[in-house]
Amino acid sequence: MSSVAVLTPESFAEHRSGLKDQEITGCVPEDEAYIPTYLEAFPPLPEKGAPGEKAGEPVSAWGSRIRPIKASVITQVFHVPLEERRYKDNSQFGEGEEAKVCLDIMQRTGAHIELSLAKDQGLSIMVTGKLDSVMKARKEIVARLQTQASATVAIPKEHHRFVIGKNGEKLQELELKTATKIAIPRPDDPSANIRITGTKEGIEKARHEILLISAEQDKRAVERLSLEKAFHPFIAGAHNRLVQELSQETGARISIPPPSLPKDEIVITGEKEAVALALNRIRAIYDDKKRKTTTISVEVKKSQHKYIIGPKGNTLQEILETTGVSVEMPPLDSSSETIILRGEPDKLGPALTQVYAKAKSVMVVEVTAPAWLHRFIIGKKGQNIGRITQQLPRVHIEFTDGEERISLEGPTEEVEQAQTQIQEIIKDLLVRMDYTEVIIDQRFHRHLIGKNGANINRIKEQYKVSVRIPQDSERSGLVRIEGDPKGVQLARRELIEMVQRMENERTKDLIVEQKFHRTIIGQKGEKIKEVRDKFPEVIINFPDPAQKSDIVQLRGPKNEVEKCAKFLQKIIADLIENSFSLSVPIFKQFHKNIIGKGGANIKKIREETNTKIDLPTENSNSEMIVITGKKSNCEAARDRILAIQRELANIKETEVTIPAKLHNSLIGSKGCLVRSIMEDCGGVHIHFPSEGSGSDKVTIRGPAGEVEKAKKQLLQLAEEKQVNNFTAELQAKPEYHKFLIGRGGANIRRVRDRTGARIIFPSPDDTEQELITIVGKEEAVRQAQKELESLVKNLDDVVEDSMVVDIRHHRHFVCRRGQVLRELAEEYGGVAVSFPRTGTNSQRVTLKGAKDCVEAAKKRIQEIIEDLESQVSVEVAIPQRYHRAIMGPKGCRIQHITREHEVQIKFPERDDGAAGQEAPPQENGEVSPDAEFVPRKCDIITISGRAEKCELAKAALLALVPITEDVEVSYELHRYIIGQKGSGIRKMMEEYEVNIWVPQPEKQLDVIKVTGLVANVERAKLGLLERVKELQAEQEDRALRSFKVTMSVDPKFHPKIIGRKGAVISQIRKDHDVSIQFPDKGDEQQDLIVISGYERNVEEARQAIQLLVAELQEMVSQEVHLDPRTHARIIGARGKAIRKLMEEFKVRECYSLCAIRTIRTVSLSSVRLSQMLSVTETETLAAYMKPPSRYGGGGGAGGFDDGNGGPAKGFVVRDAPWNAAGNKAPDMSSAEDFPTFGTGVALKQTSVWGPKKF
């Protein structure tokens, strides 16, 4: 820790004054100023005192203010003898169980542990860390590295709680201190023995401490004294003063139960003598009061009891203190009004007087006032009632909601005053205030309030009234208006008018495509503002763009809403009409001709046809020109554009008739077939009509010869498709479709394989649900049609059959709301399967439907029964901690296994108690014999199904158990694998779906653990090793780039090598891909330049620098001494004149306050210099004169002058280190001797060269 002291003039003066009385050798005469020594002016910082240093020795001038800081880290060393060591195998000391245990303790406690083996084979252990960590670590070391013994110590049962201490703190402290485990029997256990487990030494220490605690408690005593509750106040005294005095005098602790507790036992604890003394004193008080006191009973109204008791019972204590009489009050929940006074006869009278006075000291009055007036009586922010309570602070005023009364409670006189004031306020309010109530339907309330309360606030301010509208939760339509009578009536009338208008209102929804919403609203809402101005009473609400709704809501008066709706519908119709769009394919080379010079052609077409025409961008491959507007206008624009193309080239257009059903097959997947024809035929355009238009016309446009060629190819392709695209249709009931398709498509696949035809069944969205389409060659289609018709005919023959199913299997078919039966009906042509009712004990199951369907359904039911009878249950033990990983997100992995293997998988209930326990590792789904995995109930997963399928499902489950594998990766590469802020490791974990564990840096392990599914772990290992290879290659490259060369260059050439703003050196670095480091200001060797990079590049860069230095060495410099007064003129404004000289004579110049240095062999013209030297104008001299020095100098070059023109002495000290022989005084102008701390703030002095540029 370093300390910094600041010597201020005040502290220095104080320091000097303290030294006046001391004898100083070499004093100066009294008439001269006192000059302090170096050590007096700059006392050294205090050092740590030597062992022999005495307390009485003088302290350094700095020492009194510096306090030592207590170290927070402690070290403890203890020894474990050989006979008490748990692990005695010394063959692998530092690598065996002892080292593992210590490592675990270090991680858990944060302490540092060092082990060493003594000559007697005992174990020396040094523990370092914070006190708490060291104590915990010591306890664990003793428990785990030292053999444990146990002993018992018997102390009285009532002393056990003192060993435990408050919240067990004493016991914990004792265990840490002695490094033992102390077991104290439970309160319900009759045993008094305390068991101590630990080392022999620790047991002895713990036993000694426990016996000490018990011995202390043996000296203490407890007495319980039962006295009548009525006499407890006399023993306690007023405000418990008497009992406190007793406790102080005797030293015993006296506990008297409070009046609210129905106990008469007084407990006295402490030293035996103190308890006996206190007991005698209490008995004496009790006997005295029982002999002298008597009682009287009085009746006082129950409502007045609280005033006799007073706040926190203070009034009762006051009566006891002043009269010595105890007042016994009945419980507050009792209906009794009898109060008992107990005391000496001569004091009962004064006490009774006080009781009556207290009972009548407070009165309660009720003032009647309408409930609606209450808030006006209270006033805004409680102003009115606040004035009363400030004047009469002891009066409590209470308003009750919904009741027409105000309660006043307090001293009689003040209550009467408050009552008078409140009655005056009520009288005044009744004269100038009124209220009315109006029933308004609750659905209009929010419209009355308005947005942010705009409507209701306007009414309140305008008519100076208060309007109360009930909350929605109250479900009330009663609106109350209060205030000035005239304002109330006007507000009521306006509210009724608003309601009448709203009753006449209607809401209408317009369906407007969302794409038109922005157009209707207009830029910055200009267009919709015009509509709203035209229909001011109509509110138009557009949906939020995020909702993607087409509903625009209109609300307002019925007639206005209808007019507005018609107006908007007209706007929408125009938008729809003008939004017709068509695309025209135009060869790319003609686009510029369609645009015309300066866009003349396209502009003319747009204006004359009133359309919007969009051309593709120049770098786009699209040839489509999009025209938007009215349909007729778009077609006219298209014709004009096509006409331009025809004029420019021999373009022909022809139409071919091809059935619409063949269009999709001719276009091909993503247009591949039609695109190949267009490319083959010189880029002709083939245009098919839009889907659903019903048109058979296909347009071909392009050069005449290519159009004919494309037409021929298209017709040829259509003919081929026609032959292979014969279509037939078949009608069949939708419930037959699944049976025709068969389980897994088996039936329909057989028909397709035999005939080669493609059979298409309707999708759920098709309107014709009975229509089956057959496509293919005509012969194949006819054959498939015949087979399907035969199947459908058989399905139409309805039969009824039955079969026997064991009762125990019925539940499987009818459970889950008959899901299995529904699946049978869907799969087998709607066959109806009826099982007997529960309780009939019948095994007969009825099937009704088509003959083939019934037979197939019977066969399927029989298969299900066989599955049920052959079902087994297989248990697989997998630790519970892996269950969630096996299930997968939302149970997807388990669902996949159950579907694939047709089994049922049941997971056990979660055992939260066992979940927190550590379980041994499990890898590859098999329990390792070393792990000693003992399955628990919560680890058993049950699989039900066929035996062979259960085995397959079991294997699939075990394959999902995460495994952990180690990957050898050098510790040095770990941080690169982790990446910046863990991005690298996180990316790998997401990519391979594994968890990757990298050890802590301080462990310096060369292993990375990968946990996850087997396949994922393998992929992650390969990815990790690949990443390691990349990093190793990068390391090798870095090693090659780290080649360094040091070259010596005169420091005066460094600025020239660096160049202006580093331009020269940056270019060298860029050209040769190297790093060049110049020496820092403080370096010893200022001439060394370090170049690092690839070896070849470094050599080339060095040669480049050497060439540059050689050029600079050929140059010479010459100094020209000039009068400093001419410098400003030579330099000129912003250095303009000097730069002109440099350009004219081709020299490099460096200007300083005393000289101009010219570089190269060329010198300045003496004529020009003499002209400049002659300039000595007064204004120039005045402008460049230095201001007076802040050190008291008169000006000039900034020297330190005193007021008389001589040099100022400054701050002088004697016996300084530099006065010794061989030393010299420091140079105050040297930055080396007096460096600047941080960034020094220089005096603002603008250079005549203008601002510096670096």
PDB file of N, CA, C and O in Angstrom, residues 70-108:
ATOM      1  N   LYS A  70      -5.296  -4.218   9.275  1.00  0.00           N
ATOM      2  CA  LYS A  70      -5.230  -5.597   9.734  1.00  0.00           C
ATOM      3  C   LYS A  70      -5.430  -6.534   8.546  1.00  0.00           C
ATOM      4  O   LYS A  70      -6.332  -6.339   7.736  1.00  0.00           O
ATOM      5  N   ALA A  71      -4.558  -7.532   8.441  1.00  0.00           N
ATOM      6  CA  ALA A  71      -4.650  -8.478   7.324  1.00  0.00           C
ATOM      7  C   ALA A  71      -5.915  -9.314   7.452  1.00  0.00           C
ATOM      8  O   ALA A  71      -6.286  -9.754   8.531  1.00  0.00           O
ATOM      9  N   SER A  72      -6.616  -9.531   6.320  1.00  0.00           N
ATOM     10  CA  SER A  72      -7.844 -10.333   6.317  1.00  0.00           C
ATOM     11  C   SER A  72      -7.555 -11.796   6.055  1.00  0.00           C
ATOM     12  O   SER A  72      -8.429 -12.632   6.179  1.00  0.00           O
ATOM     13  N   VAL A  73      -6.315 -12.122   5.677  1.00  0.00           N
ATOM     14  CA  VAL A  73      -5.932 -13.508   5.380  1.00  0.00           C
ATOM     15  C   VAL A  73      -5.105 -14.040   6.541  1.00  0.00           C
ATOM     16  O   VAL A  73      -4.156 -13.387   6.990  1.00  0.00           O
ATOM     17  N   ILE A  74      -5.469 -15.229   7.039  1.00  0.00           N
ATOM     18  CA  ILE A  74      -4.732 -15.848   8.140  1.00  0.00           C
ATOM     19  C   ILE A  74      -4.204 -17.209   7.701  1.00  0.00           C
ATOM     20  O   ILE A  74      -4.658 -17.763   6.701  1.00  0.00           O
ATOM     21  N   THR A  75      -3.242 -17.733   8.469  1.00  0.00           N
ATOM     22  CA  THR A  75      -2.667 -19.050   8.175  1.00  0.00           C
ATOM     23  C   THR A  75      -2.660 -19.866   9.455  1.00  0.00           C
ATOM     24  O   THR A  75      -2.282 -19.351  10.518  1.00  0.00           O
ATOM     25  N   GLN A  76      -3.121 -21.118   9.334  1.00  0.00           N
ATOM     26  CA  GLN A  76      -3.092 -22.027  10.477  1.00  0.00           C
ATOM     27  C   GLN A  76      -2.357 -23.293  10.064  1.00  0.00           C
ATOM     28  O   GLN A  76      -2.572 -23.806   8.956  1.00  0.00           O
ATOM     29  N   VAL A  77      -1.505 -23.798  10.965  1.00  0.00           N
ATOM     30  CA  VAL A  77      -0.755 -25.036  10.710  1.00  0.00           C
ATOM     31  C   VAL A  77      -1.094 -26.025  11.813  1.00  0.00           C
ATOM     32  O   VAL A  77      -1.080 -25.665  13.003  1.00  0.00           O
ATOM     33  N   PHE A  78      -1.428 -27.259  11.468  1.00  0.00           N
ATOM     34  CA  PHE A  78      -1.664 -28.294  12.475  1.00  0.00           C
ATOM     35  C   PHE A  78      -1.127 -29.625  11.970  1.00  0.00           C
ATOM     36  O   PHE A  78      -0.882 -29.806  10.778  1.00  0.00           O
ATOM     37  N   HIS A  79      -0.952 -30.560  12.920  1.00  0.00           N
ATOM     38  CA  HIS A  79      -0.258 -31.822  12.650  1.00  0.00           C
ATOM     39  C   HIS A  79      -1.188 -32.996  12.906  1.00  0.00           C
ATOM     40  O   HIS A  79      -1.946 -32.999  13.883  1.00  0.00           O
ATOM     41  N   VAL A  80      -1.134 -34.002  12.008  1.00  0.00           N
ATOM     42  CA  VAL A  80      -1.901 -35.238  12.180  1.00  0.00           C
ATOM     43  C   VAL A  80      -0.896 -36.363  12.362  1.00  0.00           C
ATOM     44  O   VAL A  80      -0.134 -36.684  11.429  1.00  0.00           O
ATOM     45  N   PRO A  81      -0.819 -37.006  13.535  1.00  0.00           N
ATOM     46  CA  PRO A  81       0.143 -38.102  13.760  1.00  0.00           C
ATOM     47  C   PRO A  81      -0.131 -39.284  12.840  1.00  0.00           C
ATOM     48  O   PRO A  81      -1.240 -39.448  12.341  1.00  0.00           O
ATOM     49  N   LEU A  82       0.884 -40.113  12.644  1.00  0.00           N
ATOM     50  CA  LEU A  82       0.770 -41.263  11.746  1.00  0.00           C
ATOM     51  C   LEU A  82      -0.366 -42.191  12.170  1.00  0.00           C
ATOM     52  O   LEU A  82      -1.158 -42.642  11.332  1.00  0.00           O
ATOM     53  N   GLU A  83      -0.467 -42.443  13.487  1.00  0.00           N
ATOM     54  CA  GLU A  83      -1.485 -43.399  13.949  1.00  0.00           C
ATOM     55  C   GLU A  83      -2.900 -42.873  13.749  1.00  0.00           C
ATOM     56  O   GLU A  83      -3.859 -43.647  13.763  1.00  0.00           O
ATOM     57  N   GLU A  84      -3.072 -41.541  13.550  1.00  0.00           N
ATOM     58  CA  GLU A  84      -4.414 -40.978  13.363  1.00  0.00           C
ATOM     59  C   GLU A  84      -4.723 -40.660  11.904  1.00  0.00           C
ATOM     60  O   GLU A  84      -5.796 -40.169  11.592  1.00  0.00           O
ATOM     61  N   ARG A  85      -3.757 -40.917  10.998  1.00  0.00           N
ATOM     62  CA  ARG A  85      -4.004 -40.652   9.568  1.00  0.00           C
ATOM     63  C   ARG A  85      -4.969 -41.682   9.003  1.00  0.00           C
ATOM     64  O   ARG A  85      -4.834 -42.888   9.255  1.00  0.00           O
ATOM     65  N   ARG A  86      -5.932 -41.218   8.209  1.00  0.00           N
ATOM     66  CA  ARG A  86      -6.892 -42.138   7.594  1.00  0.00           C
ATOM     67  C   ARG A  86      -6.271 -42.861   6.411  1.00  0.00           C
ATOM     68  O   ARG A  86      -6.512 -44.023   6.170  1.00  0.00           O
ATOM     69  N   TYR A  87      -5.468 -42.136   5.572  1.00  0.00           N
ATOM     70  CA  TYR A  87      -4.819 -42.731   4.398  1.00  0.00           C
ATOM     71  C   TYR A  87      -3.317 -42.771   4.676  1.00  0.00           C
ATOM     72  O   TYR A  87      -2.663 -41.727   4.747  1.00  0.00           O
ATOM     73  N   LYS A  88      -2.755 -43.988   4.828  1.00  0.00           N
ATOM     74  CA  LYS A  88      -1.361 -44.115   5.233  1.00  0.00           C
ATOM     75  C   LYS A  88      -0.451 -44.556   4.091  1.00  0.00           C
ATOM     76  O   LYS A  88       0.723 -44.837   4.316  1.00  0.00           O
ATOM     77  N   ASP A  89      -0.950 -44.630   2.882  1.00  0.00           N
ATOM     78  CA  ASP A  89      -0.130 -45.052   1.737  1.00  0.00           C
ATOM     79  C   ASP A  89       0.708 -43.865   1.276  1.00  0.00           C
ATOM     80  O   ASP A  89       0.196 -42.886   0.723  1.00  0.00           O
ATOM     81  N   ASN A  90       2.051 -43.924   1.501  1.00  0.00           N
ATOM     82  CA  ASN A  90       2.930 -42.808   1.163  1.00  0.00           C
ATOM     83  C   ASN A  90       3.626 -42.995  -0.184  1.00  0.00           C
ATOM     84  O   ASN A  90       4.465 -42.190  -0.570  1.00  0.00           O
ATOM     85  N   SER A  91       3.282 -44.090  -0.880  1.00  0.00           N
ATOM     86  CA  SER A  91       3.975 -44.361  -2.150  1.00  0.00           C
ATOM     87  C   SER A  91       3.656 -43.305  -3.202  1.00  0.00           C
ATOM     88  O   SER A  91       4.467 -43.027  -4.076  1.00  0.00           O
ATOM     89  N   GLN A  92       2.451 -42.752  -3.133  1.00  0.00           N
ATOM     90  CA  GLN A  92       2.076 -41.737  -4.115  1.00  0.00           C
ATOM     91  C   GLN A  92       1.637 -40.481  -3.382  1.00  0.00           C
ATOM     92  O   GLN A  92       0.534 -39.971  -3.584  1.00  0.00           O
ATOM     93  N   PHE A  93       2.486 -39.991  -2.503  1.00  0.00           N
ATOM     94  CA  PHE A  93       2.118 -38.814  -1.712  1.00  0.00           C
ATOM     95  C   PHE A  93       1.914 -37.607  -2.653  1.00  0.00           C
ATOM     96  O   PHE A  93       2.742 -37.342  -3.517  1.00  0.00           O
ATOM     97  N   GLY A  94       0.819 -36.922  -2.463  1.00  0.00           N
ATOM     98  CA  GLY A  94       0.491 -35.763  -3.318  1.00  0.00           C
ATOM     99  C   GLY A  94      -0.377 -36.137  -4.503  1.00  0.00           C
ATOM    100  O   GLY A  94      -0.856 -35.271  -5.217  1.00  0.00           O
ATOM    101  N   GLU A  95      -0.577 -37.445  -4.731  1.00  0.00           N
ATOM    102  CA  GLU A  95      -1.412 -37.855  -5.868  1.00  0.00           C
ATOM    103  C   GLU A  95      -2.555 -38.765  -5.422  1.00  0.00           C
ATOM    104  O   GLU A  95      -3.434 -39.084  -6.199  1.00  0.00           O
ATOM    105  N   GLY A  96      -2.518 -39.260  -4.173  1.00  0.00           N
ATOM    106  CA  GLY A  96      -3.520 -40.214  -3.720  1.00  0.00           C
ATOM    107  C   GLY A  96      -4.797 -39.559  -3.230  1.00  0.00           C
ATOM    108  O   GLY A  96      -5.149 -38.440  -3.609  1.00  0.00           O
ATOM    109  N   GLU A  97      -5.487 -40.280  -2.345  1.00  0.00           N
ATOM    110  CA  GLU A  97      -6.784 -39.839  -1.840  1.00  0.00           C
ATOM    111  C   GLU A  97      -6.663 -38.545  -1.043  1.00  0.00           C
ATOM    112  O   GLU A  97      -7.538 -37.697  -1.085  1.00  0.00           O
ATOM    113  N   GLU A  98      -5.545 -38.386  -0.296  1.00  0.00           N
ATOM    114  CA  GLU A  98      -5.375 -37.178   0.525  1.00  0.00           C
ATOM    115  C   GLU A  98      -5.374 -35.918  -0.338  1.00  0.00           C
ATOM    116  O   GLU A  98      -6.012 -34.920  -0.018  1.00  0.00           O
ATOM    117  N   ALA A  99      -4.674 -35.994  -1.492  1.00  0.00           N
ATOM    118  CA  ALA A  99      -4.627 -34.833  -2.396  1.00  0.00           C
ATOM    119  C   ALA A  99      -6.006 -34.544  -2.980  1.00  0.00           C
ATOM    120  O   ALA A  99      -6.422 -33.383  -3.088  1.00  0.00           O
ATOM    121  N   LYS A 100      -6.742 -35.616  -3.338  1.00  0.00           N
ATOM    122  CA  LYS A 100      -8.094 -35.416  -3.896  1.00  0.00           C
ATOM    123  C   LYS A 100      -9.018 -34.772  -2.876  1.00  0.00           C
ATOM    124  O   LYS A 100      -9.796 -33.874  -3.201  1.00  0.00           O
ATOM    125  N   VAL A 101      -8.924 -35.258  -1.624  1.00  0.00           N
ATOM    126  CA  VAL A 101      -9.771 -34.699  -0.556  1.00  0.00           C
ATOM    127  C   VAL A 101      -9.449 -33.225  -0.350  1.00  0.00           C
ATOM    128  O   VAL A 101     -10.341 -32.373  -0.248  1.00  0.00           O
ATOM    129  N   CYS A 102      -8.153 -32.888  -0.330  1.00  0.00           N
ATOM    130  CA  CYS A 102      -7.749 -31.484  -0.129  1.00  0.00           C
ATOM    131  C   CYS A 102      -8.227 -30.605  -1.281  1.00  0.00           C
ATOM    132  O   CYS A 102      -8.665 -29.469  -1.071  1.00  0.00           O
ATOM    133  N   LEU A 103      -8.131 -31.125  -2.499  1.00  0.00           N
ATOM    134  CA  LEU A 103      -8.590 -30.357  -3.665  1.00  0.00           C
ATOM    135  C   LEU A 103     -10.082 -30.071  -3.577  1.00  0.00           C
ATOM    136  O   LEU A 103     -10.546 -28.953  -3.841  1.00  0.00           O
ATOM    137  N   ASP A 104     -10.851 -31.078  -3.153  1.00  0.00           N
ATOM    138  CA  ASP A 104     -12.297 -30.908  -2.996  1.00  0.00           C
ATOM    139  C   ASP A 104     -12.609 -29.871  -1.915  1.00  0.00           C
ATOM    140  O   ASP A 104     -13.468 -29.010  -2.082  1.00  0.00           O
ATOM    141  N   ILE A 105     -11.868 -29.937  -0.788  1.00  0.00           N
ATOM    142  CA  ILE A 105     -12.100 -28.986   0.312  1.00  0.00           C
ATOM    143  C   ILE A 105     -11.743 -27.565  -0.135  1.00  0.00           C
ATOM    144  O   ILE A 105     -12.441 -26.601   0.192  1.00  0.00           O
ATOM    145  N   MET A 106     -10.668 -27.425  -0.917  1.00  0.00           N
ATOM    146  CA  MET A 106     -10.269 -26.097  -1.422  1.00  0.00           C
ATOM    147  C   MET A 106     -11.361 -25.503  -2.293  1.00  0.00           C
ATOM    148  O   MET A 106     -11.677 -24.305  -2.205  1.00  0.00           O
ATOM    149  N   GLN A 107     -11.958 -26.332  -3.145  1.00  0.00           N
ATOM    150  CA  GLN A 107     -13.020 -25.832  -4.036  1.00  0.00           C
ATOM    151  C   GLN A 107     -14.253 -25.430  -3.245  1.00  0.00           C
ATOM    152  O   GLN A 107     -14.917 -24.447  -3.571  1.00  0.00           O
ATOM    153  N   ARG A 108     -14.572 -26.181  -2.208  1.00  0.00           N
ATOM    154  CA  ARG A 108     -15.800 -25.928  -1.448  1.00  0.00           C
ATOM    155  C   ARG A 108     -15.680 -24.770  -0.472  1.00  0.00           C
ATOM    156  O   ARG A 108     -16.658 -24.076  -0.211  1.00  0.00           O
TER     157      ARG A 108
END
